[in-house]
CSV table of C-alpha atoms in Angstrom, one decimal:
chain,number,residue,atom,x,y,z
A,14,MET,CA,25.7,-3.3,-15.4
A,15,GLN,CA,26.9,-2.2,-12.0
A,16,SER,CA,26.8,1.4,-13.2
A,17,TYR,CA,23.3,0.9,-14.6
A,18,VAL,CA,22.0,-0.6,-11.3
A,19,THR,CA,23.6,2.2,-9.3
A,20,ILE,CA,21.8,4.8,-11.6
A,21,MET,CA,18.5,3.0,-11.1
A,22,ILE,CA,18.9,3.0,-7.3
A,23,ALA,CA,19.8,6.7,-7.4
A,24,LEU,CA,16.7,7.4,-9.5
A,25,VAL,CA,14.5,5.6,-7.0
A,26,VAL,CA,15.9,7.6,-4.0
A,27,ILE,CA,15.8,11.0,-5.8
A,28,MET,CA,12.3,10.5,-7.2
A,29,THR,CA,10.9,9.1,-4.0
A,30,ILE,CA,12.1,12.2,-2.1
A,31,ALA,CA,10.7,14.4,-4.8
A,32,ASP,CA,7.3,12.6,-4.6
A,33,LEU,CA,7.2,13.0,-0.9
A,34,ILE,CA,7.9,16.7,-1.2
A,35,HIS,CA,5.4,17.2,-4.0
A,36,LYS,CA,2.6,15.4,-2.2
A,37,GLY,CA,3.5,16.9,1.2
A,38,SER,CA,3.3,13.5,2.8
A,39,LYS,CA,6.2,14.1,5.2
A,40,THR,CA,4.9,17.5,6.2
A,41,TYR,CA,1.4,16.1,6.9
A,42,PHE,CA,2.7,13.4,9.2
A,43,ASP,CA,5.2,15.8,10.9
A,44,ASN,CA,2.3,18.2,11.6
A,45,ALA,CA,0.0,15.4,12.7
A,46,GLY,CA,2.7,14.0,15.0
A,47,ALA,CA,3.4,17.4,16.5
A,48,LYS,CA,-0.3,17.9,17.2
A,49,ALA,CA,-0.6,14.5,18.8
A,50,GLU,CA,2.4,15.2,21.0
A,51,ALA,CA,0.8,18.5,22.1
A,52,GLN,CA,-2.4,16.8,23.0
A,53,LEU,CA,-0.5,14.2,25.0
A,54,ALA,CA,1.5,16.8,26.8
A,55,ALA,CA,-1.6,18.7,27.7
A,56,GLY,CA,-3.1,15.5,29.2
A,57,THR,CA,-6.6,16.3,28.1
A,58,ALA,CA,-8.5,16.2,24.9
A,59,ASP,CA,-12.1,16.7,23.8
A,60,CYS,CA,-13.7,13.2,23.6
A,61,SER,CA,-15.8,12.7,20.4
A,62,VAL,CA,-17.8,10.0,22.1
A,63,GLY,CA,-18.1,11.3,25.6
A,64,LYS,CA,-18.2,9.2,28.8
A,65,GLU,CA,-14.6,8.3,28.1
A,66,ASP,CA,-12.0,8.9,30.9
A,67,THR,CA,-8.3,8.9,30.4
A,68,ARG,CA,-8.6,8.4,26.7
A,69,LEU,CA,-5.0,9.7,26.0
A,70,THR,CA,-2.1,7.4,26.8
A,71,GLN,CA,1.6,8.0,26.8
A,72,LEU,CA,3.2,5.1,24.9
A,73,SER,CA,6.5,3.7,26.2
A,74,ALA,CA,9.4,2.7,23.9
A,75,GLY,CA,8.3,-0.9,24.4
A,76,ASP,CA,4.8,0.0,23.3
A,77,LYS,CA,6.1,1.6,20.1
A,78,ALA,CA,8.4,-1.3,19.5
A,79,GLY,CA,5.4,-3.7,19.7
A,80,ILE,CA,3.4,-1.5,17.3
A,81,LEU,CA,6.4,-1.5,14.9
A,82,VAL,CA,6.5,-5.3,15.0
A,83,SER,CA,2.7,-5.5,14.4
A,84,THR,CA,3.0,-3.2,11.5
A,85,LEU,CA,5.8,-5.1,9.9
A,86,VAL,CA,4.1,-8.5,10.4
A,87,THR,CA,0.6,-7.5,9.6
A,88,ASP,CA,0.7,-4.5,7.2
A,89,VAL,CA,4.0,-5.2,5.4
A,90,ALA,CA,4.9,-8.9,5.4
A,91,THR,CA,1.4,-10.4,5.1
A,92,ALA,CA,-0.5,-7.5,3.5
A,93,GLY,CA,-3.1,-7.6,6.2
A,94,GLU,CA,-4.9,-4.5,5.0
A,95,PHE,CA,-6.4,-6.5,2.1
A,96,HIS,CA,-9.6,-8.2,3.3
A,97,ASN,CA,-10.2,-9.9,0.0
A,98,PRO,CA,-8.0,-13.1,0.2
A,99,VAL,CA,-7.5,-13.3,-3.5
A,100,ARG,CA,-6.4,-9.6,-3.7
A,101,ARG,CA,-4.1,-10.3,-0.8
A,102,LEU,CA,-2.5,-13.3,-2.5
A,103,VAL,CA,-2.0,-11.2,-5.7
A,104,HIS,CA,-0.3,-8.5,-3.7
A,105,ILE,CA,2.0,-11.0,-1.9
A,106,LEU,CA,3.0,-12.7,-5.1
A,107,THR,CA,3.9,-9.4,-6.7
A,108,MET,CA,5.7,-8.0,-3.6
A,109,TYR,CA,7.8,-11.0,-2.9
A,110,GLY,CA,8.4,-11.7,-6.6
A,111,PHE,CA,9.7,-8.2,-6.9
A,112,ILE,CA,11.9,-8.5,-3.8
A,113,LEU,CA,13.4,-11.9,-4.9
A,114,PHE,CA,14.0,-10.7,-8.5
A,115,ASN,CA,15.7,-7.5,-7.6
A,116,ALA,CA,17.7,-8.9,-4.6
A,117,ALA,CA,19.0,-11.8,-6.8
A,118,THR,CA,19.8,-9.3,-9.6
A,119,ALA,CA,21.9,-7.1,-7.3
A,120,MET,CA,23.7,-10.2,-5.9
A,121,ILE,CA,24.5,-11.5,-9.4
A,122,ILE,CA,25.7,-8.2,-10.7
A,123,PHE,CA,27.7,-7.1,-7.6
A,124,GLY,CA,28.7,-10.5,-6.4
A,125,GLU,CA,32.0,-12.3,-7.3
A,126,GLU,CA,30.2,-15.1,-9.1
A,127,SER,CA,26.7,-16.2,-10.1
A,128,THR,CA,25.5,-19.5,-8.7
A,129,ALA,CA,22.8,-21.9,-9.7
A,130,THR,CA,20.9,-21.1,-6.5
A,131,LEU,CA,20.9,-17.4,-7.3
A,132,ALA,CA,19.8,-18.1,-10.8
A,133,GLN,CA,16.9,-20.2,-9.5
A,134,VAL,CA,15.9,-17.4,-7.0
A,135,TRP,CA,16.1,-14.9,-9.9
A,136,ASN,CA,13.8,-17.0,-12.1
A,137,THR,CA,11.4,-17.7,-9.3
A,138,GLY,CA,11.1,-14.0,-8.5
A,139,ALA,CA,10.4,-13.2,-12.2
A,140,VAL,CA,7.7,-15.9,-12.4
A,141,MET,CA,6.0,-14.7,-9.2
A,142,LEU,CA,6.1,-11.2,-10.5
A,143,PHE,CA,4.6,-12.3,-13.8
A,144,ILE,CA,1.8,-14.2,-12.1
A,145,GLY,CA,1.0,-11.4,-9.6
A,146,THR,CA,1.0,-8.5,-12.0
A,147,PHE,CA,-1.0,-10.2,-14.7
A,148,TRP,CA,-3.5,-11.6,-12.2
A,149,PHE,CA,-4.0,-8.1,-10.9
A,150,TRP,CA,-4.4,-6.6,-14.3
A,151,PHE,CA,-7.0,-9.0,-15.5
A,152,SER,CA,-8.9,-9.4,-12.2
A,153,PHE,CA,-8.5,-6.2,-10.2
A,154,LYS,CA,-7.2,-3.5,-12.6
A,155,VAL,CA,-8.0,-0.1,-11.3
A,156,ASP,CA,-11.8,-0.1,-10.7
A,157,GLY,CA,-12.6,-2.7,-13.3
A,158,GLN,CA,-15.3,-4.4,-11.3
A,159,ALA,CA,-16.7,-1.4,-9.5
A,160,GLU,CA,-16.6,1.2,-12.3
A,161,GLY,CA,-16.9,-1.1,-15.4
A,162,VAL,CA,-13.5,-0.1,-16.8
A,163,SER,CA,-12.3,-2.5,-19.4
A,164,TRP,CA,-8.9,-4.1,-18.8
A,165,THR,CA,-7.9,-2.8,-22.3
A,166,SER,CA,-8.4,0.8,-21.1
A,167,VAL,CA,-5.0,2.3,-20.3
A,168,THR,CA,-4.2,5.6,-18.7
A,169,LEU,CA,-0.4,5.9,-18.8
A,170,ARG,CA,0.2,7.9,-15.6
A,171,LYS,CA,-2.3,5.8,-13.6
A,172,ASP,CA,-1.2,2.5,-15.0
A,173,MET,CA,2.5,3.1,-15.5
A,174,PHE,CA,3.6,1.2,-12.4
A,175,SER,CA,1.6,-1.9,-13.3
A,176,LEU,CA,2.6,-1.8,-17.0
A,177,ALA,CA,6.3,-1.5,-16.1
A,178,LEU,CA,6.1,-4.4,-13.6
A,179,MET,CA,4.4,-6.5,-16.2
A,180,ALA,CA,6.9,-5.6,-18.9
A,181,THR,CA,9.8,-6.3,-16.5
A,182,SER,CA,8.6,-9.8,-15.7
A,183,VAL,CA,7.9,-10.7,-19.3
A,184,THR,CA,11.2,-9.5,-20.7
A,185,ALA,CA,13.1,-11.0,-17.8
A,186,ILE,CA,11.5,-14.4,-18.4
A,187,GLY,CA,12.0,-14.1,-22.2
A,188,TRP,CA,15.7,-13.1,-21.7
A,189,SER,CA,16.3,-16.1,-19.4
A,190,TYR,CA,14.4,-18.6,-21.7
A,191,THR,CA,16.4,-17.6,-24.7
A,192,GLY,CA,19.7,-18.1,-23.0
A,193,GLY,CA,20.6,-14.6,-21.9
A,194,GLY,CA,23.2,-12.6,-23.8
A,195,THR,CA,23.0,-9.0,-25.1
A,196,GLY,CA,20.4,-9.4,-27.8
A,197,VAL,CA,16.9,-8.0,-28.3
A,198,TRP,CA,15.6,-9.5,-25.1
A,199,PHE,CA,18.4,-7.9,-23.1
A,200,ALA,CA,17.5,-4.5,-24.6
A,201,LEU,CA,13.9,-5.0,-23.7
A,202,VAL,CA,14.8,-5.8,-20.1
A,203,ILE,CA,16.9,-2.6,-19.9
A,204,LEU,CA,14.0,-0.6,-21.4
A,205,SER,CA,11.3,-2.0,-19.1
A,206,THR,CA,13.4,-1.7,-15.9
A,207,ALA,CA,14.4,1.8,-16.9
A,208,SER,CA,10.7,2.7,-17.2
A,209,LEU,CA,10.0,1.1,-13.9
A,210,PHE,CA,12.7,2.8,-11.8
A,211,GLY,CA,12.9,6.0,-13.9
A,212,GLY,CA,9.2,6.6,-13.6
A,213,VAL,CA,8.9,6.5,-9.8
A,214,TYR,CA,7.8,10.2,-9.6
A,215,TRP,CA,4.8,9.5,-11.8
A,216,SER,CA,3.9,6.0,-10.5
A,217,LYS,CA,2.9,4.2,-7.3
A,218,PHE,CA,6.4,3.0,-6.7
A,219,SER,CA,7.1,5.4,-3.9
A,220,HIS,CA,3.9,4.1,-2.2
A,221,MET,CA,5.8,1.0,-1.1
A,222,PHE,CA,8.0,3.2,1.1
A,223,PHE,CA,5.2,5.5,2.3
A,224,LYS,CA,2.7,2.8,3.1
A,225,PRO,CA,4.6,1.2,6.0
A,226,ALA,CA,5.2,4.6,7.6
A,227,ALA,CA,1.5,5.5,7.3
A,228,ALA,CA,0.4,2.2,8.7
A,229,PHE,CA,2.8,2.6,11.7
A,230,ASN,CA,1.5,6.1,12.3
A,231,LYS,CA,-2.1,5.0,12.2
A,232,ARG,CA,-1.5,2.3,14.8
A,233,VAL,CA,0.4,4.7,17.1
A,234,ILE,CA,-2.2,7.5,17.1
A,235,LYS,CA,-4.9,4.9,17.7
A,236,ALA,CA,-3.0,3.4,20.6
A,237,ASN,CA,-2.2,6.7,22.3
A,238,GLY,CA,-5.8,8.0,21.9
A,239,THR,CA,-5.1,11.1,19.8
A,240,ASN,CA,-6.4,9.5,16.6
A,241,GLU,CA,-6.2,12.8,14.8
A,242,ASN,CA,-9.2,13.8,16.9
A,243,LEU,CA,-11.4,11.4,14.9
A,244,PRO,CA,-14.3,9.5,16.6
A,245,HIS,CA,-13.3,6.4,18.4
A,246,GLU,CA,-16.6,4.7,18.2
A,247,THR,CA,-19.2,4.6,15.4
A,248,ARG,CA,-23.0,4.3,15.5
A,249,PHE,CA,-22.7,0.6,16.4
A,250,GLY,CA,-23.6,1.4,20.0
A,251,GLY,CA,-21.7,2.3,23.1
A,252,LYS,CA,-21.4,0.6,26.5
A,253,THR,CA,-24.4,2.2,28.0
A,254,ALA,CA,-27.7,3.8,26.9
A,255,ALA,CA,-26.2,7.2,27.7
A,256,ASP,CA,-23.4,6.5,25.2
A,257,ASP,CA,-26.0,5.6,22.5
A,258,GLU,CA,-27.9,8.8,23.2
A,259,PHE,CA,-24.8,10.9,22.9
A,260,GLN,CA,-23.9,9.3,19.6
A,261,GLN,CA,-27.3,10.0,18.2
A,262,ASN,CA,-27.5,13.5,19.4
A,263,ARG,CA,-24.1,14.6,18.2
A,264,HIS,CA,-25.4,14.6,14.6
A,265,SER,CA,-26.8,17.8,13.2
A,266,MET,CA,-29.2,15.9,10.8
A,267,GLU,CA,-32.5,14.8,12.3
A,268,LEU,CA,-32.4,11.8,10.0
A,269,LEU,CA,-29.2,10.5,11.6
A,270,LYS,CA,-30.5,11.3,15.1
A,271,ASP,CA,-33.4,9.0,14.6
A,272,ALA,CA,-31.6,6.3,12.7
A,273,PRO,CA,-30.9,3.0,14.3
A,274,MET,CA,-27.5,2.5,15.9
A,275,ASP,CA,-26.7,-0.4,13.5
A,276,MET,CA,-27.6,0.6,10.0
A,277,GLY,CA,-26.2,-2.5,8.3
A,278,LEU,CA,-23.6,-3.1,5.6
A,279,GLY,CA,-24.9,-0.4,3.2
A,280,ILE,CA,-22.9,-0.5,-0.1
A,281,LYS,CA,-20.9,-3.4,1.2
A,282,ARG,CA,-24.0,-5.6,1.2
A,283,GLU,CA,-23.0,-7.2,-2.1
A,284,ALA,CA,-20.0,-7.2,-4.3
A,285,PRO,CA,-19.9,-4.9,-7.4
A,286,LYS,CA,-21.0,-7.2,-10.2
A,287,HIS,CA,-23.4,-5.2,-12.4
A,288,TYR,CA,-21.1,-4.6,-15.4
């Protein structure tokens, strides 16, 4: 089993690197970072809103450390990017269930002895993973609510990660409930975990490594003012009438120039519920 776990870890590392290369994620952030540093070094930048002085700010090591802590606490540990509280709970259950399950598995396999506490942590993680993955599948699968896609509709490459997580939780609970051993349930556990860790290149698995880095970068470029040269304010009004006038006139469409500064919620006015 130690050899098997080592192979799975190696597959995750290799396929995550391959996925980053394929999607160009690292190249994108490297280029964006270099552009931001060049803007900061120049000391000036075109302001998308106008009337903003000293928009660019050099961040100290302490500033970046604070941003890192905020990223870990808000975006990673508590899934703060999810505004829907139920979706957030589903994500937290899945994430911490996955962490507990895999951490306990590694400690049991590589440790000198298995304890009742480790076994309890392992089972707790498996149950949390089961609840989180199945709750997601039946309540939030892909665009089930917004696009009217049935939960029975499966696209292997798109749903591989979810299906593999679901299979891992089910087979792990089944194996534990039947007393362990090396029978059919054990073979199913090996098959499901192999599909999970062996399919990283084609699934969203590598997203869990990419996401924290992207969240940190987003906070940094917003704090230093570069913000990939995107607008810092929207049409919700500026500090003065001159700011509002600038906002309205920067659009090329006459319709937008004459539109009110606050145009309301738009498509977010009501939840998708028409299917």
